[in-house]
PDB file of C-alpha atoms in Angstrom:
ATOM      1  CA  MET T   1       0.001  -0.022   0.047  1.00 58.00           C
ATOM      2  CA  ASN T   2       2.863   2.348   0.874  1.00 55.00           C
ATOM      3  CA  TYR T   3       4.483   1.703  -2.595  1.00 57.00           C
ATOM      4  CA  ILE T   4       1.253   2.294  -4.379  1.00 59.00           C
ATOM      5  CA  VAL T   5       0.487   5.693  -2.713  1.00 58.00           C
ATOM      6  CA  LEU T   6       3.950   6.881  -3.176  1.00 58.00           C
ATOM      7  CA  SER T   7       4.065   5.836  -6.806  1.00 61.00           C
ATOM      8  CA  ILE T   8       0.819   7.831  -7.482  1.00 58.00           C
ATOM      9  CA  TYR T   9       2.313  10.810  -5.800  1.00 56.00           C
ATOM     10  CA  LYS T  10       5.706  10.454  -7.744  1.00 57.00           C
ATOM     11  CA  TYR T  11       4.205  10.065 -11.187  1.00 52.00           C
ATOM     12  CA  SER T  12       1.497  12.502 -10.844  1.00 54.00           C
ATOM     13  CA  VAL T  13       3.917  15.553 -10.123  1.00 53.00           C
ATOM     14  CA  SER T  14       5.345  17.322 -13.127  1.00 54.00           C
ATOM     15  CA  ASP T  15       8.869  18.497 -13.099  1.00 54.00           C
ATOM     16  CA  PHE T  16       7.702  21.799 -14.606  1.00 51.00           C
ATOM     17  CA  TYR T  17       6.377  22.872 -11.215  1.00 56.00           C
ATOM     18  CA  ASN T  18       9.879  22.688  -9.664  1.00 58.00           C
ATOM     19  CA  PHE T  19      10.943  25.630 -11.816  1.00 60.00           C
ATOM     20  CA  VAL T  20       7.971  28.011 -11.281  1.00 60.00           C
ATOM     21  CA  ASN T  21       7.666  27.197  -7.614  1.00 63.00           C
ATOM     22  CA  TYR T  22       4.111  26.114  -8.052  1.00 61.00           C
ATOM     23  CA  LYS T  23       2.555  23.959  -5.365  1.00 64.00           C
ATOM     24  CA  GLN T  24       0.205  21.384  -6.716  1.00 67.00           C
ATOM     25  CA  ASN T  25      -2.471  19.817  -4.443  1.00 71.00           C
ATOM     26  CA  PHE T  26      -3.331  16.160  -4.414  1.00 75.00           C
ATOM     27  CA  ILE T  27      -6.085  13.897  -2.921  1.00 79.00           C
ATOM     28  CA  ILE T  28      -5.939  10.129  -2.846  1.00 81.00           C
ATOM     29  CA  LEU T  29      -9.536   8.622  -2.982  1.00 82.00           C
ATOM     30  CA  ILE T  30      -9.924   4.979  -1.980  1.00 81.00           C
ATOM     31  CA  ASP T  31     -13.452   3.552  -2.845  1.00 80.00           C
ATOM     32  CA  ASP T  32     -14.364   0.581  -0.583  1.00 78.00           C
ATOM     33  CA  VAL T  33     -11.305   0.430   1.606  1.00 80.00           C
ATOM     34  CA  ASP T  34     -12.684  -2.985   2.892  1.00 75.00           C
ATOM     35  CA  TYR T  35     -11.106  -4.665  -0.063  1.00 72.00           C
ATOM     36  CA  ILE T  36      -7.702  -3.659   0.967  1.00 74.00           C
ATOM     37  CA  ASN T  37      -5.942  -6.790   2.346  1.00 70.00           C
ATOM     38  CA  ASP T  38      -3.402  -5.169   4.502  1.00 73.00           C
ATOM     39  CA  LEU T  39      -5.150  -2.269   6.089  1.00 78.00           C
ATOM     40  CA  SER T  40      -2.547  -1.843   8.635  1.00 80.00           C
ATOM     41  CA  GLU T  41      -0.042  -0.465   6.048  1.00 79.00           C
ATOM     42  CA  LEU T  42      -2.485   2.189   5.177  1.00 79.00           C
ATOM     43  CA  ILE T  43      -2.888   3.190   8.834  1.00 81.00           C
ATOM     44  CA  LYS T  44       0.864   3.461   9.247  1.00 80.00           C
ATOM     45  CA  LEU T  45       1.041   5.616   6.154  1.00 78.00           C
ATOM     46  CA  ILE T  46      -1.632   8.046   7.497  1.00 77.00           C
ATOM     47  CA  LYS T  47       0.099   8.206  10.869  1.00 80.00           C
ATOM     48  CA  LYS T  48       3.191   9.484   9.219  1.00 76.00           C
ATOM     49  CA  LYS T  49       1.521  12.836   8.319  1.00 71.00           C
ATOM     50  CA  PHE T  50       1.264  12.168   4.730  1.00 70.00           C
ATOM     51  CA  PRO T  51       1.778  15.284   2.448  1.00 72.00           C
ATOM     52  CA  PHE T  52      -1.687  15.088   1.054  1.00 76.00           C
ATOM     53  CA  PRO T  53      -5.034  13.975   2.276  1.00 82.00           C
ATOM     54  CA  ILE T  54      -6.391  10.407   1.712  1.00 83.00           C
ATOM     55  CA  ILE T  55     -10.157   9.925   1.617  1.00 86.00           C
ATOM     56  CA  CYS T  56     -11.449   6.311   2.412  1.00 86.00           C
ATOM     57  CA  ILE T  57     -15.034   5.268   1.627  1.00 85.00           C
ATOM     58  CA  SER T  58     -16.475   2.260   3.423  1.00 83.00           C
ATOM     59  CA  ASN T  59     -19.521   0.799   4.775  1.00 78.00           C
ATOM     60  CA  LYS T  60     -20.834   0.427   8.388  1.00 74.00           C
ATOM     61  CA  ILE T  61     -19.326  -2.854   9.172  1.00 72.00           C
ATOM     62  CA  PHE T  62     -16.522  -2.404  11.494  1.00 74.00           C
ATOM     63  CA  ASN T  63     -13.526  -4.789  12.319  1.00 77.00           C
ATOM     64  CA  LYS T  64     -10.472  -4.296  14.385  1.00 79.00           C
ATOM     65  CA  SER T  65      -8.374  -2.545  11.617  1.00 80.00           C
ATOM     66  CA  LYS T  66     -11.292  -0.309  10.543  1.00 81.00           C
ATOM     67  CA  LYS T  67     -11.807   0.854  14.100  1.00 83.00           C
ATOM     68  CA  GLU T  68      -8.000   1.665  14.278  1.00 84.00           C
ATOM     69  CA  LEU T  69      -8.420   3.663  10.946  1.00 84.00           C
ATOM     70  CA  LEU T  70     -11.364   5.633  12.545  1.00 84.00           C
ATOM     71  CA  LYS T  71      -9.305   6.805  15.430  1.00 85.00           C
ATOM     72  CA  ILE T  72      -6.736   8.654  13.219  1.00 85.00           C
ATOM     73  CA  SER T  73      -9.423   9.905  10.827  1.00 85.00           C
ATOM     74  CA  TYR T  74     -12.183  12.413  10.611  1.00 86.00           C
ATOM     75  CA  PRO T  75     -15.380  10.318   9.992  1.00 85.00           C
ATOM     76  CA  LEU T  76     -18.227  11.570   7.973  1.00 85.00           C
ATOM     77  CA  GLU T  77     -21.375   9.539   7.957  1.00 83.00           C
ATOM     78  CA  PHE T  78     -23.779   9.689   4.868  1.00 81.00           C
ATOM     79  CA  LYS T  79     -27.112   8.081   5.971  1.00 80.00           C
ATOM     80  CA  SER T  80     -29.318   6.131   3.356  1.00 77.00           C
ATOM     81  CA  PRO T  81     -32.237   8.321   2.098  1.00 75.00           C
ATOM     82  CA  SER T  82     -35.624   7.050   3.167  1.00 78.00           C
ATOM     83  CA  ILE T  83     -38.376   6.085   0.854  1.00 74.00           C
ATOM     84  CA  ASN T  84     -40.124   9.462   1.395  1.00 79.00           C
ATOM     85  CA  HIS T  85     -36.869  11.282   0.528  1.00 78.00           C
ATOM     86  CA  ILE T  86     -36.550   9.435  -2.693  1.00 74.00           C
ATOM     87  CA  LYS T  87     -40.117   9.989  -3.623  1.00 74.00           C
ATOM     88  CA  SER T  88     -39.699  13.737  -2.860  1.00 78.00           C
ATOM     89  CA  PHE T  89     -36.598  13.738  -5.013  1.00 74.00           C
ATOM     90  CA  TYR T  90     -38.487  11.924  -7.836  1.00 71.00           C
ATOM     91  CA  HIS T  91     -41.381  14.432  -7.660  1.00 73.00           C
ATOM     92  CA  SER T  92     -39.130  17.423  -7.900  1.00 74.00           C
ATOM     93  CA  PHE T  93     -38.395  16.726 -11.564  1.00 68.00           C
ATOM     94  CA  LEU T  94     -40.884  13.984 -12.323  1.00 69.00           C
ATOM     95  CA  PRO T  95     -44.402  15.264 -11.487  1.00 69.00           C
ATOM     96  CA  ASP T  96     -47.590  13.470 -11.909  1.00 66.00           C
ATOM     97  CA  ILE T  97     -45.808  10.053 -11.848  1.00 62.00           C
ATOM     98  CA  ASN T  98     -47.673   7.021 -10.555  1.00 60.00           C
ATOM     99  CA  TYR T  99     -45.703   5.479  -7.762  1.00 56.00           C
ATOM    100  CA  THR T 100     -46.878   1.759  -8.022  1.00 54.00           C
ATOM    101  CA  PHE T 101     -43.139   0.892  -7.963  1.00 55.00           C
ATOM    102  CA  LEU T 102     -40.578   1.132  -5.182  1.00 55.00           C
ATOM    103  CA  PRO T 103     -38.373   4.302  -5.807  1.00 58.00           C
ATOM    104  CA  ASP T 104     -34.870   3.379  -6.507  1.00 62.00           C
ATOM    105  CA  LEU T 105     -32.178   6.031  -7.185  1.00 63.00           C
ATOM    106  CA  ARG T 106     -30.367   3.254  -9.311  1.00 63.00           C
ATOM    107  CA  LYS T 107     -33.225   3.331 -11.793  1.00 64.00           C
ATOM    108  CA  LEU T 108     -33.554   6.849 -12.079  1.00 66.00           C
ATOM    109  CA  ASP T 109     -32.034   7.288 -15.611  1.00 68.00           C
ATOM    110  CA  LEU T 110     -34.354   4.655 -16.813  1.00 65.00           C
ATOM    111  CA  ILE T 111     -37.440   6.089 -15.492  1.00 66.00           C
ATOM    112  CA  LYS T 112     -36.510   9.676 -16.503  1.00 68.00           C
ATOM    113  CA  SER T 113     -36.200   8.438 -20.062  1.00 69.00           C
ATOM    114  CA  LEU T 114     -39.455   6.690 -19.945  1.00 64.00           C
ATOM    115  CA  TYR T 115     -41.154   9.731 -18.420  1.00 63.00           C
ATOM    116  CA  ASP T 116     -39.778  11.973 -21.171  1.00 67.00           C
ATOM    117  CA  GLN T 117     -41.368   9.486 -23.725  1.00 65.00           C
ATOM    118  CA  GLY T 118     -44.791  10.182 -22.120  1.00 62.00           C
ATOM    119  CA  ILE T 119     -44.959   7.060 -19.905  1.00 55.00           C
ATOM    120  CA  ARG T 120     -46.436   8.258 -16.677  1.00 51.00           C
ATOM    121  CA  HIS T 121     -47.848   4.985 -15.219  1.00 51.00           C
ATOM    122  CA  PHE T 122     -46.074   1.805 -14.300  1.00 50.00           C
ATOM    123  CA  PRO T 123     -48.783  -0.876 -13.500  1.00 49.00           C
ATOM    124  CA  PRO T 124     -47.438  -3.647 -11.181  1.00 47.00           C
ATOM    125  CA  GLN T 125     -46.957  -7.018 -13.012  1.00 48.00           C
ATOM    126  CA  HIS T 126     -46.775 -10.364 -11.457  1.00 44.00           C
ATOM    127  CA  PHE T 127     -44.953 -13.230 -13.044  1.00 44.00           C
ATOM    128  CA  ASN T 128     -44.418 -16.703 -11.954  1.00 50.00           C
ATOM    129  CA  THR T 129     -40.841 -17.247 -13.124  1.00 51.00           C
ATOM    130  CA  VAL T 130     -40.591 -20.885 -12.430  1.00 54.00           C
ATOM    131  CA  ILE T 131     -43.680 -21.810 -14.405  1.00 57.00           C
ATOM    132  CA  GLU T 132     -42.568 -19.616 -17.257  1.00 62.00           C
ATOM    133  CA  ILE T 133     -39.066 -21.302 -17.378  1.00 62.00           C
ATOM    134  CA  LEU T 134     -40.618 -24.812 -17.135  1.00 66.00           C
ATOM    135  CA  SER T 135     -42.887 -23.943 -20.206  1.00 69.00           C
ATOM    136  CA  THR T 136     -39.867 -22.623 -22.105  1.00 68.00           C
ATOM    137  CA  VAL T 137     -37.876 -25.878 -21.535  1.00 69.00           C
ATOM    138  CA  LYS T 138     -40.893 -28.104 -22.594  1.00 69.00           C
ATOM    139  CA  ASN T 139     -41.206 -26.176 -25.810  1.00 69.00           C
ATOM    140  CA  ILE T 140     -37.399 -26.529 -26.465  1.00 69.00           C
ATOM    141  CA  ILE T 141     -37.603 -30.300 -25.962  1.00 67.00           C
ATOM    142  CA  HIS T 142     -40.697 -30.686 -28.084  1.00 66.00           C
ATOM    143  CA  ASN T 143     -39.769 -28.179 -30.839  1.00 65.00           C
ATOM    144  CA  LYS T 144     -36.323 -27.951 -32.018  1.00 57.00           C
ATOM    145  CA  THR T 145     -36.756 -24.511 -33.647  1.00 55.00           C
ATOM    146  CA  HIS T 146     -38.150 -22.838 -30.509  1.00 53.00           C
ATOM    147  CA  PHE T 147     -34.563 -22.310 -29.166  1.00 53.00           C
ATOM    148  CA  TYR T 148     -33.862 -19.342 -31.557  1.00 50.00           C
ATOM    149  CA  ASP T 149     -36.741 -17.437 -30.104  1.00 52.00           C
ATOM    150  CA  LEU T 150     -35.244 -17.379 -26.564  1.00 54.00           C
ATOM    151  CA  LEU T 151     -34.181 -14.429 -24.449  1.00 48.00           C
ATOM    152  CA  ASN T 152     -30.779 -14.935 -22.826  1.00 47.00           C
ATOM    153  CA  GLU T 153     -31.598 -13.730 -19.389  1.00 49.00           C
ATOM    154  CA  ASP T 154     -32.573 -17.338 -18.133  1.00 62.00           C
ATOM    155  CA  SER T 155     -29.980 -19.130 -20.186  1.00 68.00           C
ATOM    156  CA  ASN T 156     -28.078 -20.817 -17.269  1.00 66.00           C
ATOM    157  CA  ILE T 157     -31.358 -22.013 -15.665  1.00 70.00           C
ATOM    158  CA  ILE T 158     -32.834 -23.179 -18.826  1.00 74.00           C
ATOM    159  CA  ALA T 159     -29.724 -25.215 -19.729  1.00 75.00           C
ATOM    160  CA  MET T 160     -29.736 -26.776 -16.211  1.00 72.00           C
ATOM    161  CA  ILE T 161     -33.415 -27.791 -16.369  1.00 73.00           C
ATOM    162  CA  TRP T 162     -32.962 -29.036 -20.111  1.00 73.00           C
ATOM    163  CA  HIS T 163     -30.040 -31.353 -18.944  1.00 72.00           C
ATOM    164  CA  GLU T 164     -32.091 -32.737 -15.998  1.00 72.00           C
ATOM    165  CA  ASN T 165     -35.122 -33.480 -18.083  1.00 71.00           C
ATOM    166  CA  CYS T 166     -33.508 -34.982 -21.213  1.00 72.00           C
ATOM    167  CA  VAL T 167     -32.478 -38.117 -19.094  1.00 66.00           C
ATOM    168  CA  ASP T 168     -36.151 -39.140 -18.744  1.00 66.00           C
ATOM    169  CA  LEU T 169     -36.583 -39.484 -22.510  1.00 65.00           C
ATOM    170  CA  ASN T 170     -35.089 -42.883 -22.744  1.00 68.00           C
ATOM    171  CA  ILE T 171     -32.080 -41.867 -24.775  1.00 72.00           C
ATOM    172  CA  SER T 172     -29.099 -44.128 -25.484  1.00 79.00           C
ATOM    173  CA  PRO T 173     -26.010 -44.008 -23.282  1.00 81.00           C
ATOM    174  CA  GLN T 174     -23.808 -42.883 -26.155  1.00 84.00           C
ATOM    175  CA  LEU T 175     -26.073 -39.932 -26.894  1.00 82.00           C
ATOM    176  CA  TYR T 176     -26.180 -38.905 -23.204  1.00 81.00           C
ATOM    177  CA  LEU T 177     -22.366 -39.035 -23.094  1.00 84.00           C
ATOM    178  CA  SER T 178     -22.164 -36.726 -26.079  1.00 86.00           C
ATOM    179  CA  PHE T 179     -24.425 -34.300 -24.123  1.00 83.00           C
ATOM    180  CA  LEU T 180     -22.106 -34.605 -21.037  1.00 84.00           C
ATOM    181  CA  ASP T 181     -19.079 -33.867 -23.329  1.00 87.00           C
ATOM    182  CA  ASN T 182     -20.795 -30.642 -24.630  1.00 86.00           C
ATOM    183  CA  PHE T 183     -21.596 -29.648 -21.081  1.00 84.00           C
ATOM    184  CA  CYS T 184     -18.171 -30.228 -19.782  1.00 85.00           C
ATOM    185  CA  MET T 185     -16.698 -28.255 -22.722  1.00 86.00           C
ATOM    186  CA  THR T 186     -18.990 -25.401 -22.193  1.00 84.00           C
ATOM    187  CA  ASN T 187     -18.333 -25.239 -18.502  1.00 82.00           C
ATOM    188  CA  ASN T 188     -14.556 -24.763 -19.299  1.00 84.00           C
ATOM    189  CA  ILE T 189     -15.654 -22.035 -21.838  1.00 84.00           C
ATOM    190  CA  ASP T 190     -17.710 -20.267 -19.095  1.00 82.00           C
ATOM    191  CA  LYS T 191     -14.687 -20.466 -16.838  1.00 83.00           C
ATOM    192  CA  ILE T 192     -12.405 -18.734 -19.363  1.00 85.00           C
ATOM    193  CA  ILE T 193     -15.061 -16.169 -20.273  1.00 82.00           C
ATOM    194  CA  TYR T 194     -15.336 -15.265 -16.435  1.00 80.00           C
ATOM    195  CA  GLN T 195     -11.701 -15.181 -15.913  1.00 80.00           C
ATOM    196  CA  LYS T 196     -10.812 -13.083 -19.137  1.00 80.00           C
ATOM    197  CA  GLN T 197     -14.084 -11.017 -18.756  1.00 77.00           C
ATOM    198  CA  ILE T 198     -15.074 -11.695 -22.232  1.00 80.00           C
ATOM    199  CA  TRP T 199     -18.843 -11.192 -21.810  1.00 74.00           C
ATOM    200  CA  LEU T 200     -19.525 -10.951 -25.566  1.00 73.00           C
ATOM    201  CA  LEU T 201     -18.922 -14.641 -25.863  1.00 77.00           C
ATOM    202  CA  ASN T 202     -21.516 -15.705 -23.204  1.00 74.00           C
ATOM    203  CA  ASP T 203     -24.006 -16.941 -25.892  1.00 77.00           C
ATOM    204  CA  ILE T 204     -21.494 -19.505 -27.189  1.00 81.00           C
ATOM    205  CA  ALA T 205     -21.901 -21.753 -24.224  1.00 80.00           C
ATOM    206  CA  PHE T 206     -25.657 -21.441 -24.191  1.00 79.00           C
ATOM    207  CA  HIS T 207     -25.940 -22.347 -27.895  1.00 82.00           C
ATOM    208  CA  ILE T 208     -23.746 -25.520 -27.344  1.00 84.00           C
ATOM    209  CA  LYS T 209     -25.590 -26.573 -24.122  1.00 82.00           C
ATOM    210  CA  VAL T 210     -29.155 -26.147 -25.345  1.00 80.00           C
ATOM    211  CA  GLY T 211     -29.051 -25.386 -29.041  1.00 81.00           C
ATOM    212  CA  TYR T 212     -26.641 -27.933 -30.278  1.00 84.00           C
ATOM    213  CA  ASN T 213     -27.667 -30.707 -27.730  1.00 81.00           C
ATOM    214  CA  ASN T 214     -31.273 -30.243 -28.576  1.00 80.00           C
ATOM    215  CA  TRP T 215     -30.440 -30.592 -32.192  1.00 82.00           C
ATOM    216  CA  LEU T 216     -28.707 -33.862 -31.388  1.00 83.00           C
ATOM    217  CA  LEU T 217     -31.635 -34.931 -29.331  1.00 80.00           C
ATOM    218  CA  HIS T 218     -34.308 -34.328 -32.158  1.00 77.00           C
ATOM    219  CA  HIS T 219     -31.808 -35.764 -34.808  1.00 79.00           C
ATOM    220  CA  ASN T 220     -31.695 -39.109 -32.857  1.00 76.00           C
ATOM    221  CA  LEU T 221     -35.248 -39.386 -31.554  1.00 71.00           C
ATOM    222  CA  ASP T 222     -38.098 -39.465 -34.050  1.00 66.00           C
ATOM    223  CA  PHE T 223     -40.916 -38.996 -31.369  1.00 58.00           C
ATOM    224  CA  ILE T 224     -40.711 -37.258 -27.995  1.00 60.00           C
ATOM    225  CA  LYS T 225     -43.602 -38.038 -25.635  1.00 60.00           C
ATOM    226  CA  ASP T 226     -45.250 -35.178 -23.982  1.00 55.00           C
ATOM    227  CA  ASN T 227     -44.289 -35.507 -20.376  1.00 61.00           C
ATOM    228  CA  ASN T 228     -44.158 -33.012 -17.584  1.00 59.00           C
ATOM    229  CA  ILE T 229     -40.953 -30.928 -17.085  1.00 58.00           C
ATOM    230  CA  ARG T 230     -39.567 -31.194 -13.602  1.00 60.00           C
ATOM    231  CA  TYR T 231     -37.497 -28.629 -11.861  1.00 55.00           C
ATOM    232  CA  THR T 232     -35.102 -29.869  -9.351  1.00 57.00           C
ATOM    233  CA  LYS T 233     -31.684 -28.376  -7.912  1.00 55.00           C
ATOM    234  CA  ILE T 234     -29.688 -31.610  -7.934  1.00 48.00           C
ATOM    235  CA  LYS T 235     -26.867 -30.052  -9.973  1.00 52.00           C
ATOM    236  CA  THR T 236     -26.949 -26.731  -8.060  1.00 53.00           C
ATOM    237  CA  LYS T 237     -26.917 -28.680  -4.800  1.00 52.00           C
ATOM    238  CA  TYR T 238     -23.793 -30.845  -5.418  1.00 52.00           C
ATOM    239  CA  THR T 239     -22.048 -27.885  -7.288  1.00 58.00           C
ATOM    240  CA  THR T 240     -22.559 -25.747  -4.085  1.00 65.00           C
ATOM    241  CA  GLN T 241     -21.505 -28.385  -1.781  1.00 65.00           C
ATOM    242  CA  SER T 242     -18.290 -28.786  -3.855  1.00 64.00           C
ATOM    243  CA  ASN T 243     -17.579 -25.017  -3.851  1.00 74.00           C
ATOM    244  CA  ASN T 244     -18.163 -24.688  -0.257  1.00 77.00           C
ATOM    245  CA  TYR T 245     -15.694 -27.594   0.405  1.00 76.00           C
ATOM    246  CA  ASN T 246     -13.027 -26.011  -1.734  1.00 78.00           C
ATOM    247  CA  PHE T 247     -13.767 -22.544  -0.171  1.00 81.00           C
ATOM    248  CA  LEU T 248     -13.226 -23.839   3.382  1.00 82.00           C
ATOM    249  CA  LYS T 249     -10.157 -25.710   2.385  1.00 82.00           C
ATOM    250  CA  TYR T 250      -8.666 -22.614   0.751  1.00 82.00           C
ATOM    251  CA  CYS T 251      -9.295 -20.492   3.951  1.00 82.00           C
ATOM    252  CA  SER T 252      -7.800 -23.113   6.170  1.00 82.00           C
ATOM    253  CA  LEU T 253      -4.620 -23.254   4.089  1.00 80.00           C
ATOM    254  CA  LEU T 254      -4.523 -19.442   3.934  1.00 79.00           C
ATOM    255  CA  LEU T 255      -4.816 -18.995   7.834  1.00 77.00           C
ATOM    256  CA  LEU T 256      -2.997 -22.295   8.536  1.00 77.00           C
ATOM    257  CA  VAL T 257      -5.813 -23.577  10.721  1.00 80.00           C
ATOM    258  CA  ASP T 258      -8.069 -26.607  10.605  1.00 79.00           C
ATOM    259  CA  LYS T 259     -11.775 -26.359   9.855  1.00 75.00           C
ATOM    260  CA  ASN T 260     -12.900 -26.261  13.513  1.00 77.00           C
ATOM    261  CA  LYS T 261     -10.496 -23.596  14.455  1.00 81.00           C
ATOM    262  CA  LEU T 262     -11.372 -21.593  11.248  1.00 80.00           C
ATOM    263  CA  PHE T 263     -15.102 -21.226  12.555  1.00 78.00           C
ATOM    264  CA  GLU T 264     -13.842 -20.378  15.909  1.00 80.00           C
ATOM    265  CA  ILE T 265     -11.702 -17.441  14.831  1.00 79.00           C
ATOM    266  CA  ILE T 266     -14.354 -16.200  12.329  1.00 78.00           C
ATOM    267  CA  ASN T 267     -16.931 -16.241  15.120  1.00 77.00           C
ATOM    268  CA  ASN T 268     -14.496 -14.181  17.320  1.00 78.00           C
ATOM    269  CA  ASN T 269     -13.539 -12.010  14.432  1.00 76.00           C
ATOM    270  CA  THR T 270      -9.734 -12.369  15.209  1.00 74.00           C
ATOM    271  CA  ASN T 271      -6.674 -12.977  13.061  1.00 72.00           C
ATOM    272  CA  ILE T 272      -8.611 -12.837   9.702  1.00 74.00           C
ATOM    273  CA  GLU T 273      -6.860  -9.857   8.099  1.00 75.00           C
ATOM    274  CA  GLN T 274      -5.747 -11.982   5.231  1.00 76.00           C
ATOM    275  CA  LEU T 275      -9.282 -12.637   4.076  1.00 80.00           C
ATOM    276  CA  THR T 276     -11.164 -10.276   1.808  1.00 81.00           C
ATOM    277  CA  LYS T 277     -14.442  -8.789   2.959  1.00 81.00           C
ATOM    278  CA  ASN T 278     -16.515 -11.109   0.692  1.00 81.00           C
ATOM    279  CA  GLU T 279     -14.671 -14.051   2.164  1.00 82.00           C
ATOM    280  CA  LYS T 280     -15.319 -13.150   5.703  1.00 81.00           C
ATOM    281  CA  ASN T 281     -19.132 -12.548   4.842  1.00 81.00           C
ATOM    282  CA  ARG T 282     -19.296 -15.877   3.248  1.00 81.00           C
ATOM    283  CA  LEU T 283     -17.690 -17.652   6.109  1.00 79.00           C
ATOM    284  CA  LYS T 284     -19.996 -16.009   8.582  1.00 79.00           C
ATOM    285  CA  LYS T 285     -23.061 -17.348   6.644  1.00 79.00           C
ATOM    286  CA  PHE T 286     -21.846 -20.784   7.494  1.00 76.00           C
ATOM    287  CA  ILE T 287     -22.059 -19.852  11.314  1.00 72.00           C
ATOM    288  CA  ASN T 288     -25.267 -17.772  11.154  1.00 72.00           C
ATOM    289  CA  PRO T 289     -27.244 -18.996   7.895  1.00 60.00           C
TER     290      PRO T 289
END
């Protein structure tokens, strides 16, 4: 942390100012200080009377390091606006709007654009998401061309349910093995997309998981019976268990403790500076689900 801050200061100062005796002011703004792994280094840096101010933004969850940071800082608290405050803010430049929705500042730009187009009322709509997804999967299995009309929002769930239900169609083991090969390949593609942040390639995995597999299904089966589509969470269940096991193993190795000791130090909130904020919150959910 010390090296990073000093590097910002070093490469932000122009040599020109040394000749004109011009003093340039700097401010370092750290957004979400909770994600700093070694907060103690930042505390030491601030205690040394750093030449320019450092502003840290954080939430209201305090641990030992953040309490120490508060002691040497000038804290300013910004409270979350109430629903009435947000409604009043909306009404200041969106008069005559029908508040059938919950006001949310994150949706302000969208609502403002709809308002400018003359849309004043937002009637509440209720959808049964599970029933709609099950109906979608049923149409895919019984109609190989329906796949091209899908929206991409539910692609992961649709692929999971399709995989769970294609087993019921009395297909050959060789055909099912080809499905599994495609799913394994696309899972690796998803992993690479996530690691490299190549979100434009998201549709590739979905087209292979559902589109190509569904084509193979209809190409090898002449007739598919009209059966009910079931929705279970078998894959999700075992995937979650595996992820949790690997996560606990990683945290235990990182802190050099066994699993029982890991829950103890998390419960006491001690010696966990090496963990990130998200890792701490995830471990606490194991203790207090």
